[in-house]
Amino acid sequence: MALNDEKGIRAELLRLTEQWIAYCIVGDYEAFMRAVDSSLTCFLPGTCGNLVEGLDFHKFLFDNVISKSARSISAHVLNPYVHLLGNNAACVAYTRVTQYIDRAGLPHTQQSEDTVVWLKQNNSWQIVHVHRSVSQDKIEIGI
């Protein structure tokens, strides 16, 4: 893989990661489903340390939590690093800072350390695994 190709792939994966985060923030489950593999696995604060497989967990959050939780949300990807794992796999690691206004109008900021594993299938990148870590005193359910 040429250096220019690598730079372009890294930029594309970072763009796709930020786009996926935006789908989660606005509650666009259809777009979320297109961005992830149906056998998606994840470790998230809301999974309480358990590995979750598939989309049912996420569907519940989209239907019951995301649309009802906050009035305004903004997420920022800080210090991203894209590991290319061959031509068809990559890992994107970054710090995510999420700001939001709750239903009472109060501002909050949450930081997480995220890792997203991408797999290229049929010429399309899809997320196959997500791992999110947050400080134990700041755990909140989220996608």
mmCIF file with all atom_site columns, C-alpha atoms in Angstrom:
data_model
loop_
_atom_site.group_PDB
_atom_site.id
_atom_site.type_symbol
_atom_site.label_atom_id
_atom_site.label_alt_id
_atom_site.label_comp_id
_atom_site.label_asym_id
_atom_site.label_entity_id
_atom_site.label_seq_id
_atom_site.pdbx_PDB_ins_code
_atom_site.Cartn_x
_atom_site.Cartn_y
_atom_site.Cartn_z
_atom_site.occupancy
_atom_site.B_iso_or_equiv
_atom_site.pdbx_formal_charge
_atom_site.auth_seq_id
_atom_site.auth_comp_id
_atom_site.auth_asym_id
_atom_site.auth_atom_id
_atom_site.pdbx_PDB_model_num
ATOM 1   C CA . MET A 1 1   ? 0.000   0.000  0.000  1.00 0.00 ? 1   MET A CA 1
ATOM 2   C CA . ALA A 1 2   ? 1.477   3.348  -1.064 1.00 0.00 ? 2   ALA A CA 1
ATOM 3   C CA . LEU A 1 3   ? 1.902   6.144  1.464  1.00 0.00 ? 3   LEU A CA 1
ATOM 4   C CA . ASN A 1 4   ? -0.669  8.332  -0.329 1.00 0.00 ? 4   ASN A CA 1
ATOM 5   C CA . ASP A 1 5   ? -3.146  5.441  -0.285 1.00 0.00 ? 5   ASP A CA 1
ATOM 6   C CA . GLU A 1 6   ? -2.577  4.988  3.441  1.00 0.00 ? 6   GLU A CA 1
ATOM 7   C CA . LYS A 1 7   ? -3.155  8.700  4.118  1.00 0.00 ? 7   LYS A CA 1
ATOM 8   C CA . GLY A 1 8   ? -6.374  8.613  2.099  1.00 0.00 ? 8   GLY A CA 1
ATOM 9   C CA . ILE A 1 9   ? -7.652  5.488  3.843  1.00 0.00 ? 9   ILE A CA 1
ATOM 10  C CA . ARG A 1 10  ? -6.814  6.934  7.269  1.00 0.00 ? 10  ARG A CA 1
ATOM 11  C CA . ALA A 1 11  ? -8.676  10.148 6.402  1.00 0.00 ? 11  ALA A CA 1
ATOM 12  C CA . GLU A 1 12  ? -11.663 8.176  5.109  1.00 0.00 ? 12  GLU A CA 1
ATOM 13  C CA . LEU A 1 13  ? -11.843 6.040  8.255  1.00 0.00 ? 13  LEU A CA 1
ATOM 14  C CA . LEU A 1 14  ? -11.630 9.065  10.507 1.00 0.00 ? 14  LEU A CA 1
ATOM 15  C CA . ARG A 1 15  ? -14.416 10.738 8.492  1.00 0.00 ? 15  ARG A CA 1
ATOM 16  C CA . LEU A 1 16  ? -16.546 7.582  8.689  1.00 0.00 ? 16  LEU A CA 1
ATOM 17  C CA . THR A 1 17  ? -15.946 7.339  12.442 1.00 0.00 ? 17  THR A CA 1
ATOM 18  C CA . GLU A 1 18  ? -17.043 10.936 12.987 1.00 0.00 ? 18  GLU A CA 1
ATOM 19  C CA . GLN A 1 19  ? -20.061 10.337 10.748 1.00 0.00 ? 19  GLN A CA 1
ATOM 20  C CA . TRP A 1 20  ? -21.005 7.231  12.773 1.00 0.00 ? 20  TRP A CA 1
ATOM 21  C CA . ILE A 1 21  ? -20.774 9.257  16.003 1.00 0.00 ? 21  ILE A CA 1
ATOM 22  C CA . ALA A 1 22  ? -23.102 11.841 14.438 1.00 0.00 ? 22  ALA A CA 1
ATOM 23  C CA . TYR A 1 23  ? -25.635 9.097  13.602 1.00 0.00 ? 23  TYR A CA 1
ATOM 24  C CA . CYS A 1 24  ? -25.580 8.060  17.240 1.00 0.00 ? 24  CYS A CA 1
ATOM 25  C CA . ILE A 1 25  ? -26.022 11.615 18.495 1.00 0.00 ? 25  ILE A CA 1
ATOM 26  C CA . VAL A 1 26  ? -29.012 12.425 16.303 1.00 0.00 ? 26  VAL A CA 1
ATOM 27  C CA . GLY A 1 27  ? -30.606 9.012  16.836 1.00 0.00 ? 27  GLY A CA 1
ATOM 28  C CA . ASP A 1 28  ? -30.476 7.916  13.182 1.00 0.00 ? 28  ASP A CA 1
ATOM 29  C CA . TYR A 1 29  ? -30.775 4.164  13.662 1.00 0.00 ? 29  TYR A CA 1
ATOM 30  C CA . GLU A 1 30  ? -31.103 3.439  9.926  1.00 0.00 ? 30  GLU A CA 1
ATOM 31  C CA . ALA A 1 31  ? -27.783 5.171  9.181  1.00 0.00 ? 31  ALA A CA 1
ATOM 32  C CA . PHE A 1 32  ? -26.242 3.518  12.264 1.00 0.00 ? 32  PHE A CA 1
ATOM 33  C CA . MET A 1 33  ? -27.268 0.097  10.913 1.00 0.00 ? 33  MET A CA 1
ATOM 34  C CA . ARG A 1 34  ? -25.659 0.822  7.536  1.00 0.00 ? 34  ARG A CA 1
ATOM 35  C CA . ALA A 1 35  ? -22.391 1.765  9.263  1.00 0.00 ? 35  ALA A CA 1
ATOM 36  C CA . VAL A 1 36  ? -22.133 -1.397 11.373 1.00 0.00 ? 36  VAL A CA 1
ATOM 37  C CA . ASP A 1 37  ? -21.995 -5.112 10.695 1.00 0.00 ? 37  ASP A CA 1
ATOM 38  C CA . SER A 1 38  ? -25.061 -7.025 11.897 1.00 0.00 ? 38  SER A CA 1
ATOM 39  C CA . SER A 1 39  ? -22.809 -9.084 14.181 1.00 0.00 ? 39  SER A CA 1
ATOM 40  C CA . LEU A 1 40  ? -21.348 -5.955 15.806 1.00 0.00 ? 40  LEU A CA 1
ATOM 41  C CA . THR A 1 41  ? -19.704 -6.638 19.160 1.00 0.00 ? 41  THR A CA 1
ATOM 42  C CA . CYS A 1 42  ? -19.082 -4.053 21.836 1.00 0.00 ? 42  CYS A CA 1
ATOM 43  C CA . PHE A 1 43  ? -17.951 -3.279 25.324 1.00 0.00 ? 43  PHE A CA 1
ATOM 44  C CA . LEU A 1 44  ? -19.673 -0.067 26.461 1.00 0.00 ? 44  LEU A CA 1
ATOM 45  C CA . PRO A 1 45  ? -20.264 1.441  29.892 1.00 0.00 ? 45  PRO A CA 1
ATOM 46  C CA . GLY A 1 46  ? -23.925 0.451  29.551 1.00 0.00 ? 46  GLY A CA 1
ATOM 47  C CA . THR A 1 47  ? -23.026 -3.213 28.989 1.00 0.00 ? 47  THR A CA 1
ATOM 48  C CA . CYS A 1 48  ? -21.572 -3.423 32.524 1.00 0.00 ? 48  CYS A CA 1
ATOM 49  C CA . GLY A 1 49  ? -18.402 -5.171 31.370 1.00 0.00 ? 49  GLY A CA 1
ATOM 50  C CA . ASN A 1 50  ? -20.223 -7.711 29.219 1.00 0.00 ? 50  ASN A CA 1
ATOM 51  C CA . LEU A 1 51  ? -19.493 -8.303 25.544 1.00 0.00 ? 51  LEU A CA 1
ATOM 52  C CA . VAL A 1 52  ? -22.690 -7.614 23.604 1.00 0.00 ? 52  VAL A CA 1
ATOM 53  C CA . GLU A 1 53  ? -23.202 -9.022 20.112 1.00 0.00 ? 53  GLU A CA 1
ATOM 54  C CA . GLY A 1 54  ? -25.706 -7.882 17.510 1.00 0.00 ? 54  GLY A CA 1
ATOM 55  C CA . LEU A 1 55  ? -27.962 -4.857 17.209 1.00 0.00 ? 55  LEU A CA 1
ATOM 56  C CA . ASP A 1 56  ? -30.766 -5.470 19.754 1.00 0.00 ? 56  ASP A CA 1
ATOM 57  C CA . PHE A 1 57  ? -28.906 -3.650 22.560 1.00 0.00 ? 57  PHE A CA 1
ATOM 58  C CA . HIS A 1 58  ? -28.390 -0.609 20.322 1.00 0.00 ? 58  HIS A CA 1
ATOM 59  C CA . LYS A 1 59  ? -31.949 -0.645 18.985 1.00 0.00 ? 59  LYS A CA 1
ATOM 60  C CA . PHE A 1 60  ? -33.254 -0.453 22.549 1.00 0.00 ? 60  PHE A CA 1
ATOM 61  C CA . LEU A 1 61  ? -31.038 2.571  23.247 1.00 0.00 ? 61  LEU A CA 1
ATOM 62  C CA . PHE A 1 62  ? -32.055 4.333  20.046 1.00 0.00 ? 62  PHE A CA 1
ATOM 63  C CA . ASP A 1 63  ? -35.744 3.704  20.756 1.00 0.00 ? 63  ASP A CA 1
ATOM 64  C CA . ASN A 1 64  ? -35.794 4.480  24.476 1.00 0.00 ? 64  ASN A CA 1
ATOM 65  C CA . VAL A 1 65  ? -32.786 6.477  25.606 1.00 0.00 ? 65  VAL A CA 1
ATOM 66  C CA . ILE A 1 66  ? -31.132 8.572  22.925 1.00 0.00 ? 66  ILE A CA 1
ATOM 67  C CA . SER A 1 67  ? -34.170 10.443 21.685 1.00 0.00 ? 67  SER A CA 1
ATOM 68  C CA . LYS A 1 68  ? -35.313 11.201 25.232 1.00 0.00 ? 68  LYS A CA 1
ATOM 69  C CA . SER A 1 69  ? -32.053 11.919 27.063 1.00 0.00 ? 69  SER A CA 1
ATOM 70  C CA . ALA A 1 70  ? -30.671 15.325 26.127 1.00 0.00 ? 70  ALA A CA 1
ATOM 71  C CA . ARG A 1 71  ? -31.764 18.388 24.216 1.00 0.00 ? 71  ARG A CA 1
ATOM 72  C CA . SER A 1 72  ? -28.457 19.283 22.611 1.00 0.00 ? 72  SER A CA 1
ATOM 73  C CA . ILE A 1 73  ? -25.360 17.111 22.101 1.00 0.00 ? 73  ILE A CA 1
ATOM 74  C CA . SER A 1 74  ? -21.955 17.818 20.593 1.00 0.00 ? 74  SER A CA 1
ATOM 75  C CA . ALA A 1 75  ? -19.117 15.295 20.315 1.00 0.00 ? 75  ALA A CA 1
ATOM 76  C CA . HIS A 1 76  ? -15.473 15.974 19.540 1.00 0.00 ? 76  HIS A CA 1
ATOM 77  C CA . VAL A 1 77  ? -12.889 13.398 18.461 1.00 0.00 ? 77  VAL A CA 1
ATOM 78  C CA . LEU A 1 78  ? -9.511  14.228 19.980 1.00 0.00 ? 78  LEU A CA 1
ATOM 79  C CA . ASN A 1 79  ? -6.103  12.725 19.218 1.00 0.00 ? 79  ASN A CA 1
ATOM 80  C CA . PRO A 1 80  ? -7.354  10.084 16.768 1.00 0.00 ? 80  PRO A CA 1
ATOM 81  C CA . TYR A 1 81  ? -5.012  7.363  15.574 1.00 0.00 ? 81  TYR A CA 1
ATOM 82  C CA . VAL A 1 82  ? -5.843  5.020  12.719 1.00 0.00 ? 82  VAL A CA 1
ATOM 83  C CA . HIS A 1 83  ? -4.113  1.641  12.714 1.00 0.00 ? 83  HIS A CA 1
ATOM 84  C CA . LEU A 1 84  ? -4.280  -0.014 9.305  1.00 0.00 ? 84  LEU A CA 1
ATOM 85  C CA . LEU A 1 85  ? -4.431  -3.778 9.751  1.00 0.00 ? 85  LEU A CA 1
ATOM 86  C CA . GLY A 1 86  ? -3.934  -4.742 6.120  1.00 0.00 ? 86  GLY A CA 1
ATOM 87  C CA . ASN A 1 87  ? -6.049  -3.687 3.150  1.00 0.00 ? 87  ASN A CA 1
ATOM 88  C CA . ASN A 1 88  ? -9.435  -4.591 4.651  1.00 0.00 ? 88  ASN A CA 1
ATOM 89  C CA . ALA A 1 89  ? -9.231  -3.921 8.376  1.00 0.00 ? 89  ALA A CA 1
ATOM 90  C CA . ALA A 1 90  ? -8.436  -0.967 10.593 1.00 0.00 ? 90  ALA A CA 1
ATOM 91  C CA . CYS A 1 91  ? -8.690  0.210  14.179 1.00 0.00 ? 91  CYS A CA 1
ATOM 92  C CA . VAL A 1 92  ? -9.464  3.826  15.073 1.00 0.00 ? 92  VAL A CA 1
ATOM 93  C CA . ALA A 1 93  ? -8.557  4.887  18.617 1.00 0.00 ? 93  ALA A CA 1
ATOM 94  C CA . TYR A 1 94  ? -9.409  8.303  20.021 1.00 0.00 ? 94  TYR A CA 1
ATOM 95  C CA . THR A 1 95  ? -10.610 10.312 22.977 1.00 0.00 ? 95  THR A CA 1
ATOM 96  C CA . ARG A 1 96  ? -14.200 11.471 22.659 1.00 0.00 ? 96  ARG A CA 1
ATOM 97  C CA . VAL A 1 97  ? -15.426 14.536 24.522 1.00 0.00 ? 97  VAL A CA 1
ATOM 98  C CA . THR A 1 98  ? -19.201 14.819 24.554 1.00 0.00 ? 98  THR A CA 1
ATOM 99  C CA . GLN A 1 99  ? -20.981 17.969 25.662 1.00 0.00 ? 99  GLN A CA 1
ATOM 100 C CA . TYR A 1 100 ? -24.695 18.019 26.208 1.00 0.00 ? 100 TYR A CA 1
ATOM 101 C CA . ILE A 1 101 ? -27.507 20.006 27.762 1.00 0.00 ? 101 ILE A CA 1
ATOM 102 C CA . ASP A 1 102 ? -29.857 17.894 29.872 1.00 0.00 ? 102 ASP A CA 1
ATOM 103 C CA . ARG A 1 103 ? -33.632 18.260 30.100 1.00 0.00 ? 103 ARG A CA 1
ATOM 104 C CA . ALA A 1 104 ? -33.236 20.707 32.980 1.00 0.00 ? 104 ALA A CA 1
ATOM 105 C CA . GLY A 1 105 ? -31.022 22.947 30.820 1.00 0.00 ? 105 GLY A CA 1
ATOM 106 C CA . LEU A 1 106 ? -27.816 22.086 32.663 1.00 0.00 ? 106 LEU A CA 1
ATOM 107 C CA . PRO A 1 107 ? -24.576 21.583 30.721 1.00 0.00 ? 107 PRO A CA 1
ATOM 108 C CA . HIS A 1 108 ? -22.509 18.387 31.095 1.00 0.00 ? 108 HIS A CA 1
ATOM 109 C CA . THR A 1 109 ? -19.246 17.138 29.637 1.00 0.00 ? 109 THR A CA 1
ATOM 110 C CA . GLN A 1 110 ? -18.196 13.497 29.447 1.00 0.00 ? 110 GLN A CA 1
ATOM 111 C CA . GLN A 1 111 ? -14.935 12.022 28.229 1.00 0.00 ? 111 GLN A CA 1
ATOM 112 C CA . SER A 1 112 ? -14.453 8.512  26.937 1.00 0.00 ? 112 SER A CA 1
ATOM 113 C CA . GLU A 1 113 ? -11.634 6.582  25.366 1.00 0.00 ? 113 GLU A CA 1
ATOM 114 C CA . ASP A 1 114 ? -12.959 4.774  22.304 1.00 0.00 ? 114 ASP A CA 1
ATOM 115 C CA . THR A 1 115 ? -11.697 2.120  19.934 1.00 0.00 ? 115 THR A CA 1
ATOM 116 C CA . VAL A 1 116 ? -13.594 1.264  16.752 1.00 0.00 ? 116 VAL A CA 1
ATOM 117 C CA . VAL A 1 117 ? -12.639 -1.701 14.572 1.00 0.00 ? 117 VAL A CA 1
ATOM 118 C CA . TRP A 1 118 ? -13.542 -1.406 10.890 1.00 0.00 ? 118 TRP A CA 1
ATOM 119 C CA . LEU A 1 119 ? -13.715 -4.189 8.298  1.00 0.00 ? 119 LEU A CA 1
ATOM 120 C CA . LYS A 1 120 ? -13.990 -3.589 4.552  1.00 0.00 ? 120 LYS A CA 1
ATOM 121 C CA . GLN A 1 121 ? -16.585 -5.929 3.058  1.00 0.00 ? 121 GLN A CA 1
ATOM 122 C CA . ASN A 1 122 ? -17.905 -5.679 -0.512 1.00 0.00 ? 122 ASN A CA 1
ATOM 123 C CA . ASN A 1 123 ? -15.979 -2.406 -1.011 1.00 0.00 ? 123 ASN A CA 1
ATOM 124 C CA . SER A 1 124 ? -17.661 -0.815 2.012  1.00 0.00 ? 124 SER A CA 1
ATOM 125 C CA . TRP A 1 125 ? -16.232 -0.154 5.471  1.00 0.00 ? 125 TRP A CA 1
ATOM 126 C CA . GLN A 1 126 ? -18.354 -1.375 8.392  1.00 0.00 ? 126 GLN A CA 1
ATOM 127 C CA . ILE A 1 127 ? -17.796 -1.305 12.138 1.00 0.00 ? 127 ILE A CA 1
ATOM 128 C CA . VAL A 1 128 ? -17.407 -4.782 13.612 1.00 0.00 ? 128 VAL A CA 1
ATOM 129 C CA . HIS A 1 129 ? -16.380 -3.886 17.186 1.00 0.00 ? 129 HIS A CA 1
ATOM 130 C CA . VAL A 1 130 ? -16.548 -0.889 19.533 1.00 0.00 ? 130 VAL A CA 1
ATOM 131 C CA . HIS A 1 131 ? -14.926 -0.498 22.933 1.00 0.00 ? 131 HIS A CA 1
ATOM 132 C CA . ARG A 1 132 ? -15.619 2.562  25.101 1.00 0.00 ? 132 ARG A CA 1
ATOM 133 C CA . SER A 1 133 ? -14.072 3.240  28.474 1.00 0.00 ? 133 SER A CA 1
ATOM 134 C CA . VAL A 1 134 ? -15.091 6.027  30.811 1.00 0.00 ? 134 VAL A CA 1
ATOM 135 C CA . SER A 1 135 ? -13.953 7.003  34.254 1.00 0.00 ? 135 SER A CA 1
ATOM 136 C CA . GLN A 1 136 ? -15.926 4.941  36.802 1.00 0.00 ? 136 GLN A CA 1
ATOM 137 C CA . ASP A 1 137 ? -17.445 8.001  38.482 1.00 0.00 ? 137 ASP A CA 1
ATOM 138 C CA . LYS A 1 138 ? -18.865 9.278  35.170 1.00 0.00 ? 138 LYS A CA 1
ATOM 139 C CA . ILE A 1 139 ? -20.571 6.214  33.697 1.00 0.00 ? 139 ILE A CA 1
ATOM 140 C CA . GLU A 1 140 ? -23.658 7.026  31.668 1.00 0.00 ? 140 GLU A CA 1
ATOM 141 C CA . ILE A 1 141 ? -25.535 4.813  29.233 1.00 0.00 ? 141 ILE A CA 1
ATOM 142 C CA . GLY A 1 142 ? -24.705 5.652  25.652 1.00 0.00 ? 142 GLY A CA 1
ATOM 143 C CA . ILE A 1 143 ? -23.954 4.316  22.263 1.00 0.00 ? 143 ILE A CA 1
#
